[in-house]
Structures are given as structure tokens and as C-alpha cells.
Amino acid sequence: MSDFNDFNNPQVAKLPTHLKQFIVEQHYERYTPVDQAVWRYVMRQNYSYLKHVAYYPYIKGLQRAGLSIEHIPDLQNMNDNLGKIGWGAVTVDGFIPPSAFMEYQAYRVLVIAADIRQINHIEYTPAPDIIHESAGHAPIIADTDYNNYLSYFGSIGAKAMFSSKDFELYEAIRHLSILKEAADVQEQEIARAEQRLQQISEDMGEPSEMALLSRLHWWTVEYGLIGTLENPKIYGAGLLSSIGESSSCMKPDVKKLWYNKDTINYPYDITKPQPQLFVTETFQNLIDVLEDFADTMAFRRGGSESIVKAIECKNPATAVYSSGLQVTGVFTDMGIDQNDELTFIKTTGPSALAFEGQQLEDHGKFHHKDGFSSPVGKLKGMDTPLEDMDTFQLLKCGIKPFNLAILEFESGISVKGIVKIIHQKNKKTFLIRFEDCTVKESNGNILFQPDWGVYDMAVGATIVSVFNGAADKGSYEEITHVSDKHTHKVSYDENTQKLHDIYKSMRLIRENEAGFEQLPVLFEKIKTEHRQDWLSALEMLEILHHKKLFPELEKEVRNYLELKSENEAEHKKLINDGLHVIENPVSQLITEEDN
């Protein structure tokens, strides 16, 4: 398997460093014969059912994305095909933070979990896996209206402010999903993780922007329906990749509601089937609802309410002054007047200044390693904001290099010092550097004093935008939160490896149409040494049924499976659905669609 840097895909090549840190190699050789059989079973079931209820022609969508029913997708092949429609794909280790996930979407790159679900979670897994991400998202990505929505959602979501509790919730969900998909975890450990997740979920407080956006994402990108309430079609990846819920969701007991701005009031539980789903008439409606919500977000509203969100985040965020100056850091304090208007903002720890997304020279996080603070507002007695003053007006205020300036803000904050540098761009003054400077509030509280060094004063009457992360992520060298909990890599015992050999032998027999004489011996091993397994017998019955070989053996295998179905409730639907697809071959259905 190629390293992601080897992909000749323009969308992947554009990814910034802070996103590349999440990428892992696919390691295609690690997929076992059972993994391949799980993929094939799910995909055959998907197509057999989804051809009736999926919005986008399923097989055509798979082919355009470089996927097949027969084999787990190779990421290189996917990238070659997705590149033709302006998208790319990378593999990651399970859940990644929502903000990073959104940013990938904005770059038009699908994030695909490298692992595949275990056979005992074949219908649904709470953990992201290659079935969900590639078989769910990729087939519909070829639809232009949909992929435009997906990308636009990513660009909005990447700016969303999150709370510190969101990080706790993310870690709890990731931890639980890893445990549930692991092969050798004690039930009490899963129970403890479920209890921890419930405790955090019940103590979230008011949902953050990211939490609310995640709801819109869930009810559209993951679990969305399109069409009419009476006859909706599936486009959500969570449904397209769940052979259990894609069927059950169409039943009358799952309510179908119109998708609109009120959908944001519906939380979701990632570990359970959904009690209701939302139907949109068009993908344009999804964009309209997203636009309505985006108008309430900090990156469009700015002001004191947005700085409050940044402080609660407790992670790097960026505030944008009306002059265009961008201040990045962990916000810890602010001042407001009697009208709730900002009077100053403050960050603590490594901070940086930028303009139009480019970090200013000598204003990175090492220069401002202890934080940054500056007034916000207009000068007292001046109608023109400081950022909009011409040369004459600046001189009138004493703002001239090597000149002593005394500035009084309407808030009562005063700045007194020797002007050293005036930064201007696009006819706006956005930063002034002072030496021998004192900054204090009207009550005498000192905000900055000369022995602290030079003072860089941000210029701007208002804060017009606040968004998650750094303005210039590359220069800020922002390392997005990467979880220290990794998905479990399974080591297989001797008996399991023998089962893998059986699956491998049957795949070779099916694909090469040779070696059929091995089947009686293989079945003897299945029923004596691997009675817990059901899928291997289904794969054998498929070969026997379609090749019309060994009629007595076919009858024996069928009876074996029917008896398993009756005695093993957890496998009954899986076996019966598998028998249905054997009687109604996928290859025949594909031919019918193509014709």
C-alpha cells in the first residue's frame, strides 16, 4: 500500500500539515480473508436492498468512486477515481476531532477509517470503519449538488466554536467505540465506558456551535433522507452502510419529519438506532438551513458573545478586528462596557498575529509566547475609527514614528508610549508598536508597563469575527488534538488463522472457478472446528448453488444454515438475508440495472 504522500491526487496534496497528522497508512495486507468476506457480504446485502431505496444509483456511484462489491477498496484506486470528480480520500485511525473532520470536507477529502468492523458487528458498528466511510459516503459523492453541500458544510464546520466539554465527549465516544469493536475486551470495561459517556453527555450544558452543527451533519450527511415523507430515498452514509438500519429505518415506527431549521433541536445517540429521520426535498434546502444557522455563529457575529465562546473553548481560537488584524491564542479574559461592547481582549500563552490568513513577520507564537492583550473600540472624541484615519488624522492623534502618543479610548483605557512602527494594509491601520509604553484602565489598573518590553496594540473598533483554530495554521504550527487512544490491532490465535485459511480457499475457488473438490473437506472443518462461524457456510452454499455442484453437499450445507438460523437468534436475520441474496444473485441485479 502506498504512503499517502505518493498519491497523485490534487485534493490530498493540498492538505495542510495540521490535517496530515491524522493520516495513517491503509496497510491493505492486514485485511484478513474474513474481513474481505465481511465487506463482500455487506456490499451484496446493500445492493440487494439499496437498489430500491438509495437516492443515487448505487453501483454506478461505487464504480465512479473506485469501489467494488467484491473487495475492500484500495485507497490508491479510490484516489485515482475520486480525483476525476474533484475529491480525494485518506485513511485515519477511527474517530478524529469534529473540527478536523469538517476541515477535511472543506478540502474535498473523504476521511476513511482504515479498520473494518468485526463479523459480530456486521450489521452496525458505533466505530467508523471502511465500510461506513467508503461504501456510505463515496457512492453519492459523485452527485454534484450533494458534494457541493458536503464541502460547504466542511468550510462552515471548520470555523465552529466548540466547548471544552466537547473534547471530553469526543474522547468518551472514541474510547467506547474502540472497546466495542475490539475482540478481547471484558464486558465490565465496556460498561464503565458507557457509564462515563452517559455522565459526560448529561453534563454538557448548553450545546456549542460544533455540537449543534454536528446534529445537522448527523441528520443529513449521516442519516439523511431525500424526497417525500411518504416515499423518501436514502442518501445518508450511516444508513447506506448499515444493512440493519437501512431496512428498519423505512418502517412506519421510525418517524419521518421534514428537514428544516428546527432539526437542530434534535440530539442523537450514536450507539442506538434513530427514533426519527429527516427528509429534505432538495439538497439546496440543506444549504439554506445551513446558511440560517451559520448566521448565528461566532465567525459571522463577532462581538462579546463570540469572545465568551472562545474563552469557554479553552483551546486556540482567532478573533478578527474590524481593521482585519487576526489574533490567535487561548482567550482567557475580556472587558465589556455597560452596553456589552468589548473594551479589550486577552489571550494567555503562545499567541500570534496575522492579516488575511498570513502570519505577520515577528508576530508568531514565540514572540508573543506569554499571550497578547489589546483594547477594542474607538478613541474618545473621535468619530472616525482609528483604523480608518488618514495620515492627517493620525498625526492629529500624535501617531507618528518616534513620536510620543497618548491615546484615550471611549472605554477609559489609555495608551501612552513612543510610536515605533505603524502597520497598514488596504488603507487601514491594523497594528501599532510602542516603546516605553503604559496601558491602564480608568480605575488605574495597569494592563501593560514599560519594563515588560515593546507593546503591540491591535487596532480596531470592533471584533467582527471569532472562529476555531489559528488564522495561519501552518505558521502557528498548530497541532490539532490527536487522541492518545488508538484502535486495537488484533492478533489471531491458531484456530482463527485456520478459519482465515478456509475463507481464503473459498475465495480462490469462487474467483478462479477451480478447486471445487476441496469443498467437502472445507465444510467438514467448518462444522466440526468452527461451529461459531456462519458466514463461511453461506459463502460455500453460494458456490454450490450457482455451480450446481455436489447436490447432496449443497442440501447438507443449506440444512446446516437453516438449523443455525433457528437456534441462533443473533444470526437468524443475517443468515436469512444471505440466503435471499444467494437466490437472487447480485450479479444478475447489476446487469438488470445496467440494461
GROMACS .gro file of C-alpha atoms in nm, residues 10 85 175 224 255 266 275 298 302 330 337-338 397 402 469 474 497 513 532 540 579:
model
   21
   10PRO     CA    1  -0.456   1.717  -0.607
   85ILE     CA    2  -1.468   1.440  -0.971
  175HIS     CA    3  -1.295   0.525   2.367
  224GLY     CA    4  -3.046   1.193   0.572
  255LYS     CA    5  -4.098   0.887   1.219
  266TYR     CA    6  -3.290   1.703   1.794
  275PRO     CA    7  -3.621   0.713   1.654
  298ALA     CA    8  -1.932   3.349   1.609
  302GLY     CA    9  -1.825   3.864   1.639
  330VAL     CA   10  -0.620   3.076   2.401
  337ASP     CA   11  -1.884   4.827   2.897
  338GLN     CA   12  -2.239   4.894   3.016
  397CYS     CA   13  -0.360   6.193   1.745
  402PHE     CA   14   0.939   5.819   1.711
  469GLY     CA   15  -0.824   2.742   1.547
  474GLY     CA   16   0.084   2.639   0.916
  497GLN     CA   17  -0.594  -1.839   1.144
  513GLU     CA   18  -1.362  -2.137  -1.075
  532GLN     CA   19  -1.946  -2.044   1.587
  540MET     CA   20  -1.984  -2.220   0.041
  579LEU     CA   21  -2.986  -1.696   0.167
   0.00000   0.00000   0.00000
